mmCIF file of C-alpha atoms in Angstrom:
data_model
loop_
_atom_site.group_PDB
_atom_site.id
_atom_site.type_symbol
_atom_site.label_atom_id
_atom_site.label_comp_id
_atom_site.label_asym_id
_atom_site.label_seq_id
_atom_site.Cartn_x
_atom_site.Cartn_y
_atom_site.Cartn_z
ATOM 1 C CA UNK P 1 0.000 0.000 0.000
ATOM 2 C CA UNK P 2 1.373 3.443 -0.917
ATOM 3 C CA UNK P 3 1.077 6.497 1.232
ATOM 4 C CA UNK P 4 -0.981 9.349 -0.119
ATOM 5 C CA UNK P 5 -3.941 11.589 0.566
ATOM 6 C CA UNK P 6 -7.292 10.120 1.569
ATOM 7 C CA UNK P 7 -9.547 9.452 -1.454
ATOM 8 C CA UNK P 8 -11.770 12.408 -0.575
ATOM 9 C CA UNK P 9 -8.786 14.754 -0.324
ATOM 10 C CA UNK P 10 -7.433 13.518 -3.650
ATOM 11 C CA UNK P 11 -10.835 14.175 -5.230
ATOM 12 C CA UNK P 12 -11.013 17.669 -3.741
ATOM 13 C CA UNK P 13 -7.516 18.546 -4.945
ATOM 14 C CA UNK P 14 -8.325 17.263 -8.426
ATOM 15 C CA UNK P 15 -11.281 19.660 -8.483
ATOM 16 C CA UNK P 16 -9.045 22.602 -7.570
ATOM 17 C CA UNK P 17 -10.344 22.828 -3.992
ATOM 18 C CA UNK P 18 -8.165 23.480 -0.940
ATOM 19 C CA UNK P 19 -8.273 21.180 2.047
ATOM 20 C CA UNK P 20 -7.426 22.287 5.599
ATOM 21 C CA UNK P 21 -3.700 22.939 5.904
ATOM 22 C CA UNK P 22 -1.627 20.718 8.177
ATOM 23 C CA UNK P 23 1.809 22.299 7.598
ATOM 24 C CA UNK P 24 1.500 25.088 10.149
ATOM 25 C CA UNK P 25 0.758 27.914 7.717
ATOM 26 C CA UNK P 26 -2.829 28.128 8.790
ATOM 27 C CA UNK P 27 -5.141 30.226 10.929
ATOM 28 C CA UNK P 28 -4.605 27.698 13.732
ATOM 29 C CA UNK P 29 -0.998 28.883 14.039
ATOM 30 C CA UNK P 30 -1.547 32.635 14.392
ATOM 31 C CA UNK P 31 -2.193 32.946 18.136
ATOM 32 C CA UNK P 32 0.219 30.136 19.121
ATOM 33 C CA UNK P 33 2.901 31.953 17.093
ATOM 34 C CA UNK P 34 2.023 35.193 18.873
ATOM 35 C CA UNK P 35 2.323 33.386 22.203
ATOM 36 C CA UNK P 36 5.786 32.125 21.287
ATOM 37 C CA UNK P 37 6.775 35.605 20.121
ATOM 38 C CA UNK P 38 5.912 36.807 23.628
ATOM 39 C CA UNK P 39 8.050 34.076 25.164
ATOM 40 C CA UNK P 40 5.269 31.678 26.166
ATOM 41 C CA UNK P 41 6.105 28.082 25.290
ATOM 42 C CA UNK P 42 4.153 24.886 25.832
ATOM 43 C CA UNK P 43 5.276 21.346 26.625
ATOM 44 C CA UNK P 44 4.139 20.039 23.241
ATOM 45 C CA UNK P 45 6.187 22.642 21.384
ATOM 46 C CA UNK P 46 3.165 23.849 19.426
ATOM 47 C CA UNK P 47 3.819 27.538 19.974
ATOM 48 C CA UNK P 48 7.439 27.365 18.853
ATOM 49 C CA UNK P 49 6.498 25.324 15.785
ATOM 50 C CA UNK P 50 3.824 27.852 14.860
ATOM 51 C CA UNK P 51 6.240 30.742 15.279
ATOM 52 C CA UNK P 52 8.771 29.020 13.027
ATOM 53 C CA UNK P 53 6.134 28.202 10.412
ATOM 54 C CA UNK P 54 4.878 31.779 10.248
ATOM 55 C CA UNK P 55 8.232 33.472 10.763
ATOM 56 C CA UNK P 56 6.929 35.796 13.456
ATOM 57 C CA UNK P 57 9.683 37.751 15.276
ATOM 58 C CA UNK P 58 9.854 37.849 19.056
ATOM 59 C CA UNK P 59 8.502 40.992 20.719
ATOM 60 C CA UNK P 60 7.274 42.345 24.049
ATOM 61 C CA UNK P 61 4.094 43.676 22.435
ATOM 62 C CA UNK P 62 1.955 41.924 19.842
ATOM 63 C CA UNK P 63 -1.224 43.218 18.198
ATOM 64 C CA UNK P 64 -3.304 40.697 16.238
ATOM 65 C CA UNK P 65 -6.015 42.179 14.008
ATOM 66 C CA UNK P 66 -8.711 39.985 12.483
ATOM 67 C CA UNK P 67 -10.762 41.590 9.699
ATOM 68 C CA UNK P 68 -13.836 39.418 9.258
ATOM 69 C CA UNK P 69 -14.403 38.364 5.641
ATOM 70 C CA UNK P 70 -11.183 39.817 4.215
ATOM 71 C CA UNK P 71 -10.090 36.903 2.030
ATOM 72 C CA UNK P 72 -6.647 37.005 0.447
ATOM 73 C CA UNK P 73 -8.082 36.821 -3.062
ATOM 74 C CA UNK P 74 -10.711 39.448 -2.239
ATOM 75 C CA UNK P 75 -8.009 41.782 -0.923
ATOM 76 C CA UNK P 76 -5.659 41.136 -3.828
ATOM 77 C CA UNK P 77 -8.353 41.851 -6.412
ATOM 78 C CA UNK P 78 -9.484 45.057 -4.686
ATOM 79 C CA UNK P 79 -6.078 46.181 -3.425
ATOM 80 C CA UNK P 80 -6.504 49.547 -5.145
ATOM 81 C CA UNK P 81 -8.809 50.382 -2.232
ATOM 82 C CA UNK P 82 -6.151 49.398 0.313
ATOM 83 C CA UNK P 83 -2.772 51.024 -0.354
ATOM 84 C CA UNK P 84 -1.462 50.268 3.131
ATOM 85 C CA UNK P 85 -2.428 46.601 3.137
ATOM 86 C CA UNK P 86 -1.258 46.292 -0.471
ATOM 87 C CA UNK P 87 2.207 47.392 0.655
ATOM 88 C CA UNK P 88 2.316 44.349 2.955
ATOM 89 C CA UNK P 89 1.336 41.788 0.314
ATOM 90 C CA UNK P 90 4.115 39.312 -0.436
ATOM 91 C CA UNK P 91 4.283 35.779 -1.835
ATOM 92 C CA UNK P 92 4.188 34.368 1.701
ATOM 93 C CA UNK P 93 1.435 36.711 2.920
ATOM 94 C CA UNK P 94 -1.257 34.023 2.741
ATOM 95 C CA UNK P 95 -2.424 31.208 5.005
ATOM 96 C CA UNK P 96 -5.514 29.008 4.975
ATOM 97 C CA UNK P 97 -8.482 28.756 7.296
ATOM 98 C CA UNK P 98 -10.379 25.565 8.098
ATOM 99 C CA UNK P 99 -13.486 23.825 6.797
ATOM 100 C CA UNK P 100 -16.159 25.042 6.745
ATOM 101 C CA UNK P 101 -14.619 28.424 5.917
ATOM 102 C CA UNK P 102 -16.939 30.419 8.119
ATOM 103 C CA UNK P 103 -16.709 32.625 11.192
ATOM 104 C CA UNK P 104 -17.848 30.194 13.882
ATOM 105 C CA UNK P 105 -15.445 27.494 12.704
ATOM 106 C CA UNK P 106 -12.565 29.902 12.165
ATOM 107 C CA UNK P 107 -12.920 31.602 15.549
ATOM 108 C CA UNK P 108 -12.719 28.220 17.249
ATOM 109 C CA UNK P 109 -9.596 27.363 15.258
ATOM 110 C CA UNK P 110 -8.083 30.819 15.795
ATOM 111 C CA UNK P 111 -8.808 30.958 19.508
ATOM 112 C CA UNK P 112 -7.631 27.469 20.431
ATOM 113 C CA UNK P 113 -5.279 26.347 17.669
ATOM 114 C CA UNK P 114 -7.410 23.174 17.447
ATOM 115 C CA UNK P 115 -9.629 21.947 14.624
ATOM 116 C CA UNK P 116 -13.435 21.937 14.671
ATOM 117 C CA UNK P 117 -13.405 18.239 15.481
ATOM 118 C CA UNK P 118 -12.111 19.232 18.910
ATOM 119 C CA UNK P 119 -13.858 22.577 19.417
ATOM 120 C CA UNK P 120 -17.298 21.441 18.242
ATOM 121 C CA UNK P 121 -17.624 24.723 16.347
ATOM 122 C CA UNK P 122 -18.569 23.130 13.031
ATOM 123 C CA UNK P 123 -20.609 25.700 11.115
ATOM 124 C CA UNK P 124 -22.885 28.713 11.209
ATOM 125 C CA UNK P 125 -25.676 26.404 12.334
ATOM 126 C CA UNK P 126 -25.392 22.861 13.607
ATOM 127 C CA UNK P 127 -27.901 20.282 14.763
ATOM 128 C CA UNK P 128 -27.864 20.058 18.548
ATOM 129 C CA UNK P 129 -27.993 16.286 19.178
ATOM 130 C CA UNK P 130 -29.450 16.866 22.640
ATOM 131 C CA UNK P 131 -32.506 18.756 21.369
ATOM 132 C CA UNK P 132 -32.710 17.780 17.704
ATOM 133 C CA UNK P 133 -33.030 21.456 16.768
ATOM 134 C CA UNK P 134 -30.687 23.888 15.046
ATOM 135 C CA UNK P 135 -28.140 25.786 17.128
ATOM 136 C CA UNK P 136 -26.639 29.011 15.797
ATOM 137 C CA UNK P 137 -22.954 29.194 16.737
ATOM 138 C CA UNK P 138 -22.659 32.904 15.958
ATOM 139 C CA UNK P 139 -25.551 34.097 18.127
ATOM 140 C CA UNK P 140 -25.248 30.914 20.252
ATOM 141 C CA UNK P 141 -29.032 30.511 20.175
ATOM 142 C CA UNK P 142 -29.986 26.884 20.785
ATOM 143 C CA UNK P 143 -26.436 25.909 21.739
ATOM 144 C CA UNK P 144 -25.321 24.505 25.105
ATOM 145 C CA UNK P 145 -23.142 26.331 27.583
ATOM 146 C CA UNK P 146 -20.014 27.368 25.639
ATOM 147 C CA UNK P 147 -17.611 25.309 27.751
ATOM 148 C CA UNK P 148 -19.842 22.239 27.478
ATOM 149 C CA UNK P 149 -19.317 22.193 23.722
ATOM 150 C CA UNK P 150 -15.934 23.900 23.286
ATOM 151 C CA UNK P 151 -13.731 22.202 25.883
ATOM 152 C CA UNK P 152 -10.296 23.025 24.465
ATOM 153 C CA UNK P 153 -8.143 25.514 26.385
ATOM 154 C CA UNK P 154 -7.782 28.821 24.548
ATOM 155 C CA UNK P 155 -4.511 30.533 23.707
ATOM 156 C CA UNK P 156 -5.689 33.570 25.679
ATOM 157 C CA UNK P 157 -6.078 31.366 28.764
ATOM 158 C CA UNK P 158 -2.575 30.022 28.246
ATOM 159 C CA UNK P 159 -1.139 33.522 27.937
ATOM 160 C CA UNK P 160 -3.011 34.838 30.967
ATOM 161 C CA UNK P 161 -1.854 31.871 33.060
ATOM 162 C CA UNK P 162 1.715 32.694 32.041
ATOM 163 C CA UNK P 163 1.280 36.244 33.352
ATOM 164 C CA UNK P 164 0.909 37.950 29.964
ATOM 165 C CA UNK P 165 -1.525 40.868 29.800
ATOM 166 C CA UNK P 166 -4.162 39.975 27.174
ATOM 167 C CA UNK P 167 -6.860 42.350 25.915
ATOM 168 C CA UNK P 168 -9.617 41.643 23.398
ATOM 169 C CA UNK P 169 -11.156 44.697 21.708
ATOM 170 C CA UNK P 170 -14.549 44.592 20.008
ATOM 171 C CA UNK P 171 -18.190 45.649 20.208
ATOM 172 C CA UNK P 172 -19.979 45.558 23.545
ATOM 173 C CA UNK P 173 -22.452 42.930 22.351
ATOM 174 C CA UNK P 174 -19.590 40.421 21.939
ATOM 175 C CA UNK P 175 -18.105 40.931 25.410
ATOM 176 C CA UNK P 176 -19.879 37.977 27.023
ATOM 177 C CA UNK P 177 -21.298 36.287 23.940
ATOM 178 C CA UNK P 178 -21.324 32.525 23.576
ATOM 179 C CA UNK P 179 -18.689 32.643 20.865
ATOM 180 C CA UNK P 180 -16.387 34.823 22.948
ATOM 181 C CA UNK P 181 -16.734 32.555 25.959
ATOM 182 C CA UNK P 182 -16.208 29.479 23.797
ATOM 183 C CA UNK P 183 -13.213 30.482 21.686
ATOM 184 C CA UNK P 184 -11.717 33.670 23.123
ATOM 185 C CA UNK P 185 -12.058 33.331 26.883
ATOM 186 C CA UNK P 186 -9.119 34.351 29.001
ATOM 187 C CA UNK P 187 -8.720 37.965 27.859
ATOM 188 C CA UNK P 188 -9.836 41.245 29.401
ATOM 189 C CA UNK P 189 -12.505 42.718 27.140
ATOM 190 C CA UNK P 190 -12.521 46.354 26.000
ATOM 191 C CA UNK P 191 -15.829 47.582 24.546
ATOM 192 C CA UNK P 192 -15.293 49.818 21.511
ATOM 193 C CA UNK P 193 -17.722 50.284 18.629
ATOM 194 C CA UNK P 194 -15.980 52.216 15.855
ATOM 195 C CA UNK P 195 -12.771 50.991 14.254
ATOM 196 C CA UNK P 196 -11.143 54.311 15.159
ATOM 197 C CA UNK P 197 -11.934 53.763 18.837
ATOM 198 C CA UNK P 198 -10.610 50.207 18.660
ATOM 199 C CA UNK P 199 -7.321 51.393 17.186
ATOM 200 C CA UNK P 200 -7.039 53.977 19.947
ATOM 201 C CA UNK P 201 -7.788 51.324 22.565
ATOM 202 C CA UNK P 202 -5.094 49.035 21.127
ATOM 203 C CA UNK P 203 -2.539 51.836 21.321
ATOM 204 C CA UNK P 204 -3.451 52.543 24.953
ATOM 205 C CA UNK P 205 -3.381 48.896 26.023
ATOM 206 C CA UNK P 206 -0.013 48.249 24.410
ATOM 207 C CA UNK P 207 1.644 50.993 26.417
ATOM 208 C CA UNK P 208 2.084 47.963 28.682
ATOM 209 C CA UNK P 209 3.727 44.845 27.178
ATOM 210 C CA UNK P 210 1.350 42.060 26.237
ATOM 211 C CA UNK P 211 -1.038 40.968 23.507
ATOM 212 C CA UNK P 212 -3.993 42.852 22.057
ATOM 213 C CA UNK P 213 -6.562 41.209 19.804
ATOM 214 C CA UNK P 214 -8.609 43.623 17.685
ATOM 215 C CA UNK P 215 -11.672 42.477 15.715
ATOM 216 C CA UNK P 216 -13.418 44.320 12.861
ATOM 217 C CA UNK P 217 -16.567 42.880 11.248
ATOM 218 C CA UNK P 218 -17.920 45.486 8.817
ATOM 219 C CA UNK P 219 -16.082 44.205 5.723
ATOM 220 C CA UNK P 220 -17.867 40.871 6.117
ATOM 221 C CA UNK P 221 -21.218 42.519 6.870
ATOM 222 C CA UNK P 222 -21.090 44.671 3.740
ATOM 223 C CA UNK P 223 -19.933 41.715 1.666
ATOM 224 C CA UNK P 224 -22.898 39.615 2.737
ATOM 225 C CA UNK P 225 -25.471 42.252 1.846
ATOM 226 C CA UNK P 226 -23.874 44.000 -1.141
ATOM 227 C CA UNK P 227 -21.352 41.468 -2.437
ATOM 228 C CA UNK P 228 -17.575 41.385 -2.273
ATOM 229 C CA UNK P 229 -17.382 42.818 -5.801
ATOM 230 C CA UNK P 230 -19.539 45.857 -4.972
ATOM 231 C CA UNK P 231 -18.458 49.468 -4.602
ATOM 232 C CA UNK P 232 -19.784 49.354 -1.042
ATOM 233 C CA UNK P 233 -17.319 46.569 -0.213
ATOM 234 C CA UNK P 234 -14.543 48.699 -1.653
ATOM 235 C CA UNK P 235 -15.571 51.556 0.627
ATOM 236 C CA UNK P 236 -15.558 49.227 3.649
ATOM 237 C CA UNK P 237 -12.085 48.041 2.709
ATOM 238 C CA UNK P 238 -10.870 51.635 2.372
ATOM 239 C CA UNK P 239 -12.037 52.422 5.911
ATOM 240 C CA UNK P 240 -10.301 49.373 7.324
ATOM 241 C CA UNK P 241 -7.113 50.143 5.417
ATOM 242 C CA UNK P 242 -7.057 53.764 6.572
ATOM 243 C CA UNK P 243 -7.381 52.839 10.241
ATOM 244 C CA UNK P 244 -4.852 50.009 10.026
ATOM 245 C CA UNK P 245 -2.401 52.446 8.488
ATOM 246 C CA UNK P 246 -3.058 54.747 11.454
ATOM 247 C CA UNK P 247 -2.480 51.821 13.800
ATOM 248 C CA UNK P 248 1.108 51.758 12.585
ATOM 249 C CA UNK P 249 1.561 55.378 13.680
ATOM 250 C CA UNK P 250 0.038 55.123 17.172
ATOM 251 C CA UNK P 251 1.374 51.830 18.544
ATOM 252 C CA UNK P 252 4.491 51.886 20.742
ATOM 253 C CA UNK P 253 7.808 51.239 18.967
ATOM 254 C CA UNK P 254 8.732 47.581 18.784
ATOM 255 C CA UNK P 255 5.151 46.334 18.577
ATOM 256 C CA UNK P 256 4.727 43.334 16.267
ATOM 257 C CA UNK P 257 1.472 43.504 14.289
ATOM 258 C CA UNK P 258 -0.344 40.671 12.498
ATOM 259 C CA UNK P 259 -3.349 41.261 10.232
ATOM 260 C CA UNK P 260 -5.391 38.242 9.210
ATOM 261 C CA UNK P 261 -8.989 37.128 8.524
ATOM 262 C CA UNK P 262 -11.327 34.246 9.184
ATOM 263 C CA UNK P 263 -12.406 33.454 5.603
ATOM 264 C CA UNK P 264 -12.868 34.870 2.125
ATOM 265 C CA UNK P 265 -16.079 35.437 0.196
ATOM 266 C CA UNK P 266 -17.827 34.416 -3.036
ATOM 267 C CA UNK P 267 -20.696 36.313 -4.664
ATOM 268 C CA UNK P 268 -23.582 33.982 -5.502
ATOM 269 C CA UNK P 269 -24.979 32.986 -8.893
ATOM 270 C CA UNK P 270 -28.757 32.788 -8.412
ATOM 271 C CA UNK P 271 -29.058 30.443 -11.393
ATOM 272 C CA UNK P 272 -26.978 27.923 -9.463
ATOM 273 C CA UNK P 273 -28.908 28.142 -6.181
ATOM 274 C CA UNK P 274 -30.871 25.060 -5.089
ATOM 275 C CA UNK P 275 -33.650 25.193 -2.521
ATOM 276 C CA UNK P 276 -33.899 21.912 -0.621
ATOM 277 C CA UNK P 277 -37.555 22.630 0.098
ATOM 278 C CA UNK P 278 -38.344 22.775 -3.615
ATOM 279 C CA UNK P 279 -36.457 19.679 -4.823
ATOM 280 C CA UNK P 280 -37.841 16.334 -3.723
ATOM 281 C CA UNK P 281 -34.601 14.476 -4.436
ATOM 282 C CA UNK P 282 -32.828 16.807 -2.007
ATOM 283 C CA UNK P 283 -35.235 16.812 0.930
ATOM 284 C CA UNK P 284 -36.246 13.144 0.887
ATOM 285 C CA UNK P 285 -34.539 11.251 3.686
ATOM 286 C CA UNK P 286 -33.231 14.454 5.291
ATOM 287 C CA UNK P 287 -34.206 15.220 8.870
ATOM 288 C CA UNK P 288 -32.305 18.494 9.366
ATOM 289 C CA UNK P 289 -30.342 20.792 7.061
ATOM 290 C CA UNK P 290 -27.627 22.680 8.976
ATOM 291 C CA UNK P 291 -24.510 24.647 8.103
ATOM 292 C CA UNK P 292 -24.723 27.408 5.497
ATOM 293 C CA UNK P 293 -25.323 27.803 1.762
ATOM 294 C CA UNK P 294 -21.724 26.963 0.840
ATOM 295 C CA UNK P 295 -21.135 24.182 3.396
ATOM 296 C CA UNK P 296 -24.143 22.087 4.289
ATOM 297 C CA UNK P 297 -24.501 19.501 7.068
ATOM 298 C CA UNK P 298 -27.244 17.011 6.211
ATOM 299 C CA UNK P 299 -28.671 14.885 9.001
ATOM 300 C CA UNK P 300 -30.398 11.832 7.578
ATOM 301 C CA UNK P 301 -33.658 10.422 8.880
ATOM 302 C CA UNK P 302 -31.759 7.128 9.080
ATOM 303 C CA UNK P 303 -27.994 7.347 9.515
ATOM 304 C CA UNK P 304 -27.496 4.016 7.753
ATOM 305 C CA UNK P 305 -28.788 5.693 4.580
ATOM 306 C CA UNK P 306 -25.999 8.305 4.501
ATOM 307 C CA UNK P 307 -24.231 6.709 1.538
ATOM 308 C CA UNK P 308 -27.351 6.580 -0.628
ATOM 309 C CA UNK P 309 -28.284 10.128 0.448
ATOM 310 C CA UNK P 310 -24.851 11.378 -0.608
ATOM 311 C CA UNK P 311 -25.154 9.619 -3.959
ATOM 312 C CA UNK P 312 -28.528 11.200 -4.635
ATOM 313 C CA UNK P 313 -27.238 14.679 -3.777
ATOM 314 C CA UNK P 314 -24.254 14.123 -6.091
ATOM 315 C CA UNK P 315 -26.608 13.254 -8.912
ATOM 316 C CA UNK P 316 -28.688 16.408 -8.382
ATOM 317 C CA UNK P 317 -25.849 18.891 -7.751
ATOM 318 C CA UNK P 318 -23.392 17.507 -10.293
ATOM 319 C CA UNK P 319 -20.379 19.775 -10.795
ATOM 320 C CA UNK P 320 -21.778 22.394 -8.416
ATOM 321 C CA UNK P 321 -20.654 20.614 -5.248
ATOM 322 C CA UNK P 322 -18.431 18.035 -3.651
ATOM 323 C CA UNK P 323 -20.609 15.700 -1.565
ATOM 324 C CA UNK P 324 -19.168 13.332 1.032
ATOM 325 C CA UNK P 325 -20.304 11.261 3.986
ATOM 326 C CA UNK P 326 -19.305 12.052 7.550
ATOM 327 C CA UNK P 327 -17.073 8.978 7.576
ATOM 328 C CA UNK P 328 -15.211 10.178 4.488
ATOM 329 C CA UNK P 329 -14.670 13.674 5.887
ATOM 330 C CA UNK P 330 -13.441 12.365 9.241
ATOM 331 C CA UNK P 331 -11.125 9.867 7.526
ATOM 332 C CA UNK P 332 -9.714 12.687 5.389
ATOM 333 C CA UNK P 333 -8.962 14.666 8.556
ATOM 334 C CA UNK P 334 -10.719 17.816 7.415
ATOM 335 C CA UNK P 335 -12.021 18.445 10.943
ATOM 336 C CA UNK P 336 -8.776 17.326 12.583
ATOM 337 C CA UNK P 337 -9.080 14.873 15.435
ATOM 338 C CA UNK P 338 -12.766 14.417 16.299
ATOM 339 C CA UNK P 339 -13.640 14.278 19.995
ATOM 340 C CA UNK P 340 -16.254 11.793 21.148
ATOM 341 C CA UNK P 341 -18.623 14.509 22.352
ATOM 342 C CA UNK P 342 -18.322 16.401 19.035
ATOM 343 C CA UNK P 343 -18.998 13.547 16.598
ATOM 344 C CA UNK P 344 -22.828 13.621 16.980
ATOM 345 C CA UNK P 345 -22.867 17.310 15.961
ATOM 346 C CA UNK P 346 -21.418 16.556 12.506
ATOM 347 C CA UNK P 347 -23.823 16.020 9.618
ATOM 348 C CA UNK P 348 -24.216 12.522 8.176
ATOM 349 C CA UNK P 349 -23.461 14.052 4.775
ATOM 350 C CA UNK P 350 -21.361 17.171 4.068
ATOM 351 C CA UNK P 351 -21.800 19.339 0.965
ATOM 352 C CA UNK P 352 -19.095 21.764 -0.210
ATOM 353 C CA UNK P 353 -20.290 24.064 -2.993
ATOM 354 C CA UNK P 354 -18.152 24.823 -6.037
ATOM 355 C CA UNK P 355 -18.011 27.873 -8.278
ATOM 356 C CA UNK P 356 -20.721 30.316 -7.217
ATOM 357 C CA UNK P 357 -23.326 27.673 -6.369
ATOM 358 C CA UNK P 358 -25.321 27.627 -3.129
ATOM 359 C CA UNK P 359 -27.789 25.354 -1.353
ATOM 360 C CA UNK P 360 -30.561 26.894 0.767
ATOM 361 C CA UNK P 361 -33.622 25.593 2.588
ATOM 362 C CA UNK P 362 -36.572 27.971 2.628
ATOM 363 C CA UNK P 363 -38.267 25.856 5.313
ATOM 364 C CA UNK P 364 -35.775 27.006 7.951
ATOM 365 C CA UNK P 365 -33.978 30.004 6.422
ATOM 366 C CA UNK P 366 -35.424 33.498 6.242
ATOM 367 C CA UNK P 367 -35.898 35.234 2.870
ATOM 368 C CA UNK P 368 -33.296 37.778 4.004
ATOM 369 C CA UNK P 369 -30.641 35.129 4.599
ATOM 370 C CA UNK P 370 -31.436 33.406 1.307
ATOM 371 C CA UNK P 371 -31.034 36.738 -0.481
ATOM 372 C CA UNK P 372 -27.469 37.343 0.773
ATOM 373 C CA UNK P 373 -25.132 38.269 -2.077
ATOM 374 C CA UNK P 374 -21.768 37.345 -0.551
ATOM 375 C CA UNK P 375 -21.353 33.915 1.034
ATOM 376 C CA UNK P 376 -18.617 31.562 2.196
ATOM 377 C CA UNK P 377 -18.009 28.196 3.830
ATOM 378 C CA UNK P 378 -16.634 25.976 1.092
ATOM 379 C CA UNK P 379 -13.190 24.792 0.003
ATOM 380 C CA UNK P 380 -12.501 27.092 -2.941
ATOM 381 C CA UNK P 381 -9.241 29.080 -2.786
ATOM 382 C CA UNK P 382 -11.277 32.293 -2.701
ATOM 383 C CA UNK P 383 -12.922 31.195 0.554
ATOM 384 C CA UNK P 384 -10.035 29.274 2.150
ATOM 385 C CA UNK P 385 -7.121 31.664 1.583
ATOM 386 C CA UNK P 386 -6.779 34.505 4.094
ATOM 387 C CA UNK P 387 -4.068 37.171 4.454
ATOM 388 C CA UNK P 388 -1.203 36.872 6.862
ATOM 389 C CA UNK P 389 0.260 40.393 6.894
ATOM 390 C CA UNK P 390 2.907 41.474 9.365
ATOM 391 C CA UNK P 391 4.838 44.578 10.239
ATOM 392 C CA UNK P 392 6.858 45.892 13.155
ATOM 393 C CA UNK P 393 6.255 49.407 14.389
#
C-alpha cells in the first residue's frame, strides 16, 4: 500500500479545492505563534512550531487584528482600495483557514489552535444532538453552555496563566457572547464600537507589554449584503485600510502587528442556487439541514442511509458541489481529530459548494438570509485563503 492523501482529499484537490492545511501555515498557528513571540512556550512545542512556520519575530508587544471576511483573493483583487495593506502583500502573505470556511469554525480554530473536530464549532448552524433542533454558533441561540461544547483551552487562557496581559477589543455585544466565551475566553474585554476607537484602545493597552486582539466585522457585513465585488465593499475596505495604516503610527515602537482574517467570500450565482424545500430528491430522507449555503450539514432520517443520500445529492448537484459522507470527511482529517462529544454534531453528509453555487432551505432560512449576495463556507481558494500580513512598528 502506498502512502498518499485520503480518497476524498485527492478528489477535492483534483477539483481545484483546498483542504485544511496541516503544515503550520494556517489560521490555527496565528495565536500560538504570537504566544511564542511573547516568550510563552508549551510542553508540546506547538507555539514554537507555529512561530517558526509563520516566521513571526519575538517581541514584548503583539497586536493581532482579524478583519472578518477579508479573504486574500478578495483583498488582492481590490487592493486599489487598500494602499497600506497592499504594501504588505508578499508571496508568503497568505495562510488558509479551516473547513467550513466560516466565522464560527474559524474563531474556534483561531482561539484554540485546534480543529473543529475538537472545538465542536462546526458551522454557522449545527444540529444540537441533545434537542434535535438547530443551534446558531454565531448568536449561540440553541447551543449549550459554551464550555460544554468547546472544551479546548484557549490561547488567551494560556497567555493569561503565564502572566501575559491579554486584551480583546470589540463591540460591547460580543463581550460575554457565547462565541467569545467558547473560543476567546481568558482575555480582558474592551468595549469599543468604531474601528477608530478600537485602534485607539489598542494603542493605549499596548503601552504595557502584552497581547492585544482587535476584531473588525464590517467588511464581512457589507460583503454579505452587497457582495464582495460591490463598490460598497470597496468603501468598507478603504475604511479598514485607513485605520490600520493609522495603527502603525500610534502603537508603541517595537510592537509586532499581524493582520489576518477568518475566511474569504464568493458572490452567488442565483441560477446555481438550489432550494432543498423545492427539490424532492434533495429533501427526501433528510431530517435536518444545517450549516450554510456553501457548506451544508445534512442529518439523515436514518444514519445508515448516509451513503445513498450522498449519492442522490451528487446526482442532483453535479459539478456544483463536492458531496461526502461524515465517515469520508473524518477519515480525510478535514475536521482534525474528532472528539467523542463532538462527533454527533457533525452532519451525516457534508456538501461543499463549487463555483458560485449555493444550497438553501426555505423551510428554515429566512428570505433575508437566502437573499445574501456574498457567502462563504466551502473549500474554494477564494474562501479558504486569508491574508497573513505582518509589520513591526
